[in-house]
Short mmCIF file of N, CA and C in Angstrom, two decimals:
data_model
loop_
_atom_site.label_atom_id
_atom_site.label_comp_id
_atom_site.label_asym_id
_atom_site.label_seq_id
_atom_site.Cartn_x
_atom_site.Cartn_y
_atom_site.Cartn_z
N MET A 1 -115.43 82.08 257.21
CA MET A 1 -115.01 82.00 255.79
C MET A 1 -113.52 82.01 255.64
N ASP A 2 -113.03 80.95 254.83
CA ASP A 2 -111.69 80.93 254.55
C ASP A 2 -111.23 82.07 253.57
N LEU A 3 -110.19 82.79 253.97
CA LEU A 3 -109.73 83.98 253.17
C LEU A 3 -108.90 83.43 251.86
N ILE A 4 -108.61 82.14 251.86
CA ILE A 4 -107.80 81.64 250.65
C ILE A 4 -108.79 80.78 249.87
N ARG A 5 -108.96 81.17 248.65
CA ARG A 5 -109.96 80.46 247.74
C ARG A 5 -109.31 79.25 247.06
N ASP A 6 -110.08 78.24 246.91
CA ASP A 6 -109.48 76.86 246.25
C ASP A 6 -109.39 77.21 244.77
N LEU A 7 -108.38 76.85 244.17
CA LEU A 7 -108.09 77.01 242.68
C LEU A 7 -107.79 75.49 242.22
N SER A 8 -109.02 74.75 241.84
CA SER A 8 -108.79 73.48 241.35
C SER A 8 -109.53 73.24 239.99
N GLU A 9 -110.21 74.23 239.57
CA GLU A 9 -110.90 74.22 238.25
C GLU A 9 -110.52 75.26 237.31
N PRO A 10 -110.49 75.10 236.03
CA PRO A 10 -110.19 76.13 235.00
C PRO A 10 -110.94 77.29 235.19
N ALA A 11 -112.28 77.38 235.60
CA ALA A 11 -113.13 78.48 235.75
C ALA A 11 -112.58 79.41 236.88
N ALA A 12 -112.07 78.74 237.99
CA ALA A 12 -111.46 79.50 239.04
C ALA A 12 -110.17 80.16 238.68
N LEU A 13 -109.46 79.50 237.85
CA LEU A 13 -108.19 80.05 237.33
C LEU A 13 -108.59 81.27 236.49
N ASP A 14 -109.59 81.19 235.62
CA ASP A 14 -109.99 82.35 234.86
C ASP A 14 -110.39 83.57 235.70
N ALA A 15 -111.09 83.18 236.85
CA ALA A 15 -111.50 84.25 237.80
C ALA A 15 -110.23 84.89 238.39
N ALA A 16 -109.28 84.12 238.76
CA ALA A 16 -108.00 84.70 239.33
C ALA A 16 -107.34 85.56 238.27
N LEU A 17 -107.23 85.25 237.16
CA LEU A 17 -106.60 85.86 236.14
C LEU A 17 -107.33 87.21 235.74
N SER A 18 -108.64 87.26 236.01
CA SER A 18 -109.41 88.49 235.64
C SER A 18 -109.33 89.52 236.79
N GLU A 19 -108.80 89.32 237.81
CA GLU A 19 -108.75 90.25 238.92
C GLU A 19 -107.85 91.34 238.69
N GLU A 20 -108.03 92.51 239.17
CA GLU A 20 -107.17 93.66 239.10
C GLU A 20 -105.86 93.31 239.76
N LEU A 21 -105.87 92.65 240.99
CA LEU A 21 -104.68 92.25 241.68
C LEU A 21 -105.15 91.01 242.42
N ALA A 22 -104.21 90.04 242.33
CA ALA A 22 -104.47 88.66 242.99
C ALA A 22 -103.15 88.04 243.28
N VAL A 23 -103.22 87.03 244.19
CA VAL A 23 -102.04 86.21 244.62
C VAL A 23 -102.48 84.83 244.32
N ILE A 24 -101.63 84.01 243.56
CA ILE A 24 -101.87 82.49 243.48
C ILE A 24 -100.79 81.97 244.33
N TYR A 25 -101.18 81.01 245.10
CA TYR A 25 -100.15 80.23 245.99
C TYR A 25 -100.20 78.81 245.51
N LYS A 26 -99.00 78.22 245.23
CA LYS A 26 -98.96 76.71 245.08
C LYS A 26 -98.50 76.06 246.20
N HIS A 27 -99.28 75.09 246.72
CA HIS A 27 -99.02 74.52 247.82
C HIS A 27 -98.96 72.93 247.69
N SER A 28 -98.09 72.34 248.50
CA SER A 28 -97.93 70.78 248.51
C SER A 28 -98.11 70.41 249.96
N ARG A 29 -99.09 69.51 250.21
CA ARG A 29 -99.28 69.02 251.64
C ARG A 29 -98.14 68.11 252.11
N VAL A 30 -97.25 67.70 251.28
CA VAL A 30 -96.18 66.95 251.67
C VAL A 30 -94.87 67.51 251.74
N CYS A 31 -94.84 68.78 251.48
CA CYS A 31 -93.60 69.55 251.57
C CYS A 31 -93.45 70.39 252.83
N PRO A 32 -92.29 70.16 253.62
CA PRO A 32 -92.14 70.85 254.88
C PRO A 32 -92.14 72.41 254.67
N SER A 33 -91.53 72.81 253.48
CA SER A 33 -91.52 74.28 253.24
C SER A 33 -92.95 74.87 253.04
N SER A 34 -93.76 74.09 252.58
CA SER A 34 -95.17 74.53 252.29
C SER A 34 -95.87 74.72 253.59
N ALA A 35 -95.62 74.05 254.63
CA ALA A 35 -96.15 74.23 255.98
C ALA A 35 -95.88 75.61 256.50
N LYS A 36 -94.74 76.06 256.36
CA LYS A 36 -94.33 77.50 256.81
C LYS A 36 -95.08 78.50 255.89
N ALA A 37 -94.94 78.22 254.59
CA ALA A 37 -95.37 79.19 253.58
C ALA A 37 -97.03 79.29 253.75
N ILE A 38 -97.70 78.30 253.96
CA ILE A 38 -99.12 78.41 254.16
C ILE A 38 -99.56 79.37 255.25
N ASN A 39 -98.73 79.21 256.27
CA ASN A 39 -99.06 80.25 257.50
C ASN A 39 -98.77 81.76 257.17
N GLU A 40 -97.78 81.89 256.31
CA GLU A 40 -97.47 83.29 255.81
C GLU A 40 -98.56 83.70 254.89
N MET A 41 -99.11 82.91 254.12
CA MET A 41 -100.18 83.20 253.15
C MET A 41 -101.35 83.56 253.92
N ARG A 42 -101.76 82.81 254.90
CA ARG A 42 -102.91 83.10 255.79
C ARG A 42 -102.70 84.45 256.49
N ALA A 43 -101.55 84.69 256.91
CA ALA A 43 -101.23 86.04 257.66
C ALA A 43 -101.44 87.16 256.63
N PHE A 44 -101.04 86.95 255.35
CA PHE A 44 -101.10 88.05 254.42
C PHE A 44 -102.64 88.24 254.04
N ALA A 45 -103.38 87.12 253.80
CA ALA A 45 -104.78 87.25 253.53
C ALA A 45 -105.56 87.89 254.69
N GLU A 46 -105.24 87.65 255.84
CA GLU A 46 -105.92 88.20 257.07
C GLU A 46 -105.75 89.75 257.05
N ARG A 47 -104.34 90.21 256.79
CA ARG A 47 -103.99 91.64 256.84
C ARG A 47 -104.45 92.40 255.54
N ASN A 48 -104.72 91.63 254.36
CA ASN A 48 -105.06 92.21 253.17
C ASN A 48 -106.25 91.59 252.58
N PRO A 49 -107.34 91.81 253.24
CA PRO A 49 -108.66 91.16 252.80
C PRO A 49 -109.12 91.59 251.29
N GLY A 50 -108.59 92.79 250.88
CA GLY A 50 -108.96 93.36 249.56
C GLY A 50 -108.17 92.71 248.45
N VAL A 51 -107.21 91.89 248.78
CA VAL A 51 -106.41 91.15 247.67
C VAL A 51 -106.89 89.70 247.71
N PRO A 52 -107.50 89.20 246.65
CA PRO A 52 -107.94 87.78 246.66
C PRO A 52 -106.64 86.95 246.45
N VAL A 53 -106.65 85.93 247.32
CA VAL A 53 -105.74 84.90 247.37
C VAL A 53 -106.28 83.55 247.06
N TYR A 54 -105.60 82.96 246.00
CA TYR A 54 -106.03 81.59 245.48
C TYR A 54 -105.00 80.62 245.76
N GLN A 55 -105.35 79.33 246.09
CA GLN A 55 -104.37 78.27 246.31
C GLN A 55 -104.69 77.09 245.47
N ILE A 56 -103.49 76.60 244.90
CA ILE A 56 -103.51 75.36 244.04
C ILE A 56 -102.85 74.32 244.78
N ASP A 57 -103.39 73.19 245.04
CA ASP A 57 -102.76 72.02 245.60
C ASP A 57 -102.08 71.37 244.49
N VAL A 58 -100.72 71.36 244.49
CA VAL A 58 -99.99 70.97 243.37
C VAL A 58 -100.09 69.48 242.98
N ILE A 59 -100.50 68.74 244.13
CA ILE A 59 -100.55 67.33 243.97
C ILE A 59 -101.80 67.04 243.37
N ARG A 60 -102.94 67.53 244.04
CA ARG A 60 -104.30 67.21 243.59
C ARG A 60 -104.70 67.85 242.24
N SER A 61 -104.11 69.02 241.92
CA SER A 61 -104.42 69.69 240.72
C SER A 61 -103.13 69.97 239.85
N ARG A 62 -102.34 68.88 239.77
CA ARG A 62 -101.03 68.95 239.12
C ARG A 62 -101.10 69.55 237.66
N SER A 63 -102.14 69.13 236.77
CA SER A 63 -102.13 69.60 235.48
C SER A 63 -102.42 71.10 235.41
N LEU A 64 -103.33 71.60 236.40
CA LEU A 64 -103.66 72.96 236.36
C LEU A 64 -102.51 73.79 236.85
N ALA A 65 -101.75 73.28 237.81
CA ALA A 65 -100.51 73.98 238.27
C ALA A 65 -99.49 74.12 237.15
N ARG A 66 -99.28 73.14 236.46
CA ARG A 66 -98.32 73.20 235.35
C ARG A 66 -98.87 74.04 234.16
N GLN A 67 -100.15 74.11 233.87
CA GLN A 67 -100.72 74.83 232.86
C GLN A 67 -100.51 76.38 233.26
N LEU A 68 -100.78 76.58 234.50
CA LEU A 68 -100.61 78.12 234.98
C LEU A 68 -99.09 78.44 234.79
N ALA A 69 -98.17 77.56 235.00
CA ALA A 69 -96.74 77.89 234.91
C ALA A 69 -96.41 78.23 233.39
N GLU A 70 -97.02 77.48 232.58
CA GLU A 70 -96.85 77.62 231.09
C GLU A 70 -97.51 78.91 230.59
N ASP A 71 -98.73 79.06 231.05
CA ASP A 71 -99.40 80.29 230.62
C ASP A 71 -98.87 81.59 231.01
N LEU A 72 -98.24 81.64 232.33
CA LEU A 72 -97.73 82.77 232.85
C LEU A 72 -96.20 82.96 232.52
N GLY A 73 -95.59 81.95 232.14
CA GLY A 73 -94.13 81.97 231.93
C GLY A 73 -93.34 81.95 233.15
N VAL A 74 -93.88 81.41 234.21
CA VAL A 74 -93.12 81.41 235.44
C VAL A 74 -92.97 79.96 235.80
N ARG A 75 -91.61 79.52 235.95
CA ARG A 75 -91.28 78.12 236.17
C ARG A 75 -92.04 77.68 237.50
N HIS A 76 -92.51 76.41 237.34
CA HIS A 76 -93.21 75.82 238.48
C HIS A 76 -92.32 75.52 239.70
N GLN A 77 -92.77 75.91 240.84
CA GLN A 77 -92.06 75.49 242.05
C GLN A 77 -93.20 75.30 243.15
N SER A 78 -92.84 74.79 244.20
CA SER A 78 -93.81 74.72 245.31
C SER A 78 -92.97 74.50 246.64
N PRO A 79 -93.33 75.37 247.65
CA PRO A 79 -94.40 76.43 247.57
C PRO A 79 -93.99 77.58 246.78
N GLN A 80 -94.88 78.30 246.14
CA GLN A 80 -94.69 79.43 245.35
C GLN A 80 -95.84 80.36 245.49
N ALA A 81 -95.52 81.64 245.48
CA ALA A 81 -96.52 82.61 245.39
C ALA A 81 -96.26 83.55 244.20
N ILE A 82 -97.33 83.82 243.37
CA ILE A 82 -97.27 84.60 242.17
C ILE A 82 -98.28 85.89 242.49
N VAL A 83 -97.73 87.02 242.33
CA VAL A 83 -98.63 88.13 242.33
C VAL A 83 -98.92 88.64 240.98
N LEU A 84 -100.25 88.79 240.68
CA LEU A 84 -100.76 89.10 239.36
C LEU A 84 -101.46 90.45 239.26
N ARG A 85 -101.28 91.19 238.40
CA ARG A 85 -101.99 92.48 238.04
C ARG A 85 -102.61 92.20 236.71
N ARG A 86 -103.88 92.18 236.72
CA ARG A 86 -104.69 92.05 235.46
C ARG A 86 -104.16 90.66 234.76
N GLY A 87 -103.89 89.65 235.49
CA GLY A 87 -103.54 88.42 234.85
C GLY A 87 -102.12 88.17 234.42
N SER A 88 -101.33 89.24 234.58
CA SER A 88 -99.92 89.18 234.39
C SER A 88 -99.06 89.15 235.64
N PRO A 89 -98.03 88.34 235.76
CA PRO A 89 -97.25 88.32 236.89
C PRO A 89 -96.34 89.52 237.12
N ILE A 90 -96.37 90.01 238.30
CA ILE A 90 -95.67 91.23 238.53
C ILE A 90 -94.47 90.84 239.50
N ALA A 91 -94.55 89.73 240.19
CA ALA A 91 -93.62 89.21 241.15
C ALA A 91 -93.92 87.88 241.55
N HIS A 92 -92.81 87.01 241.86
CA HIS A 92 -93.08 85.77 242.34
C HIS A 92 -91.91 85.34 243.15
N GLY A 93 -92.14 84.37 244.05
CA GLY A 93 -91.07 83.70 244.82
C GLY A 93 -91.49 82.39 245.31
N SER A 94 -90.39 81.62 245.82
CA SER A 94 -90.78 80.31 246.26
C SER A 94 -89.99 80.14 247.60
N HIS A 95 -90.41 78.98 248.30
CA HIS A 95 -89.82 78.53 249.56
C HIS A 95 -89.74 79.76 250.50
N HIS A 96 -88.62 79.93 250.91
CA HIS A 96 -88.41 81.05 252.06
C HIS A 96 -88.78 82.49 251.58
N GLU A 97 -88.92 82.72 250.36
CA GLU A 97 -89.49 84.03 249.78
C GLU A 97 -90.82 84.28 250.05
N VAL A 98 -91.62 83.24 250.29
CA VAL A 98 -93.11 83.39 250.55
C VAL A 98 -93.33 83.84 251.93
N THR A 99 -93.30 85.24 252.09
CA THR A 99 -93.60 85.77 253.44
C THR A 99 -94.64 86.91 253.26
N ARG A 100 -95.41 87.15 254.41
CA ARG A 100 -96.44 88.16 254.45
C ARG A 100 -95.83 89.46 253.95
N ASP A 101 -94.71 89.76 254.60
CA ASP A 101 -94.07 91.22 254.35
C ASP A 101 -93.74 91.29 252.79
N ARG A 102 -93.15 90.24 252.32
CA ARG A 102 -92.63 90.29 250.97
C ARG A 102 -93.83 90.45 249.87
N LEU A 103 -94.97 89.63 250.32
CA LEU A 103 -96.11 89.69 249.45
C LEU A 103 -96.85 91.10 249.49
N GLU A 104 -96.75 91.80 250.70
CA GLU A 104 -97.27 93.12 250.78
C GLU A 104 -96.55 94.07 249.91
N THR A 105 -95.22 93.94 250.02
CA THR A 105 -94.23 94.88 249.15
C THR A 105 -94.51 94.57 247.74
N TRP A 106 -94.67 93.26 247.26
CA TRP A 106 -94.93 92.99 245.86
C TRP A 106 -96.33 93.53 245.43
N CYS A 107 -97.26 93.47 246.22
CA CYS A 107 -98.57 93.92 245.96
C CYS A 107 -98.66 95.48 245.77
N LYS A 108 -97.83 96.21 246.57
CA LYS A 108 -97.64 97.57 246.44
C LYS A 108 -96.90 97.93 245.08
N GLY A 109 -96.29 97.10 244.58
CA GLY A 109 -95.43 97.39 243.32
C GLY A 109 -94.23 97.99 243.71
N GLU A 110 -93.67 97.66 244.82
CA GLU A 110 -92.28 98.31 245.35
C GLU A 110 -91.03 97.48 244.93
N GLN A 111 -91.26 96.51 244.13
CA GLN A 111 -90.10 95.73 243.68
C GLN A 111 -89.58 96.44 242.45
N SER A 112 -88.36 96.45 242.16
CA SER A 112 -87.80 97.26 240.84
C SER A 112 -87.95 96.42 239.68
N GLU A 113 -88.07 95.12 239.84
CA GLU A 113 -88.39 94.27 238.53
C GLU A 113 -88.89 92.93 239.08
N ILE A 114 -89.51 92.11 238.19
CA ILE A 114 -90.09 90.77 238.72
C ILE A 114 -89.10 89.98 239.38
N GLU A 115 -89.52 89.41 240.45
CA GLU A 115 -88.60 88.70 241.42
C GLU A 115 -88.43 87.29 240.70
N ALA A 116 -87.27 86.66 240.93
CA ALA A 116 -86.95 85.34 240.42
C ALA A 116 -87.43 84.24 241.35
#
């Protein structure tokens, strides 16, 4: 079973936003930075099976990715990871900031304020 859930339908987005804690990852199959970031996301998901991880393919689900950015008030980037607590962003980062260790820190709430 894949530890990263596909997020391509509004119902899946609703499910992600209703979780106590969740991570949404925006991925592009044509972006070299995304190739590294997806490996970090998989490593995070394997070490943290209690934290649901959702992935949006920003090319295939462009409108949903943009809607998410608008709804959360987090500027769209790719690759990008957004940590949510009860549907509200508590941290996010893009490109080289998407690492297993950083995600674990964010999920523990150890950042002093929302990351840019």
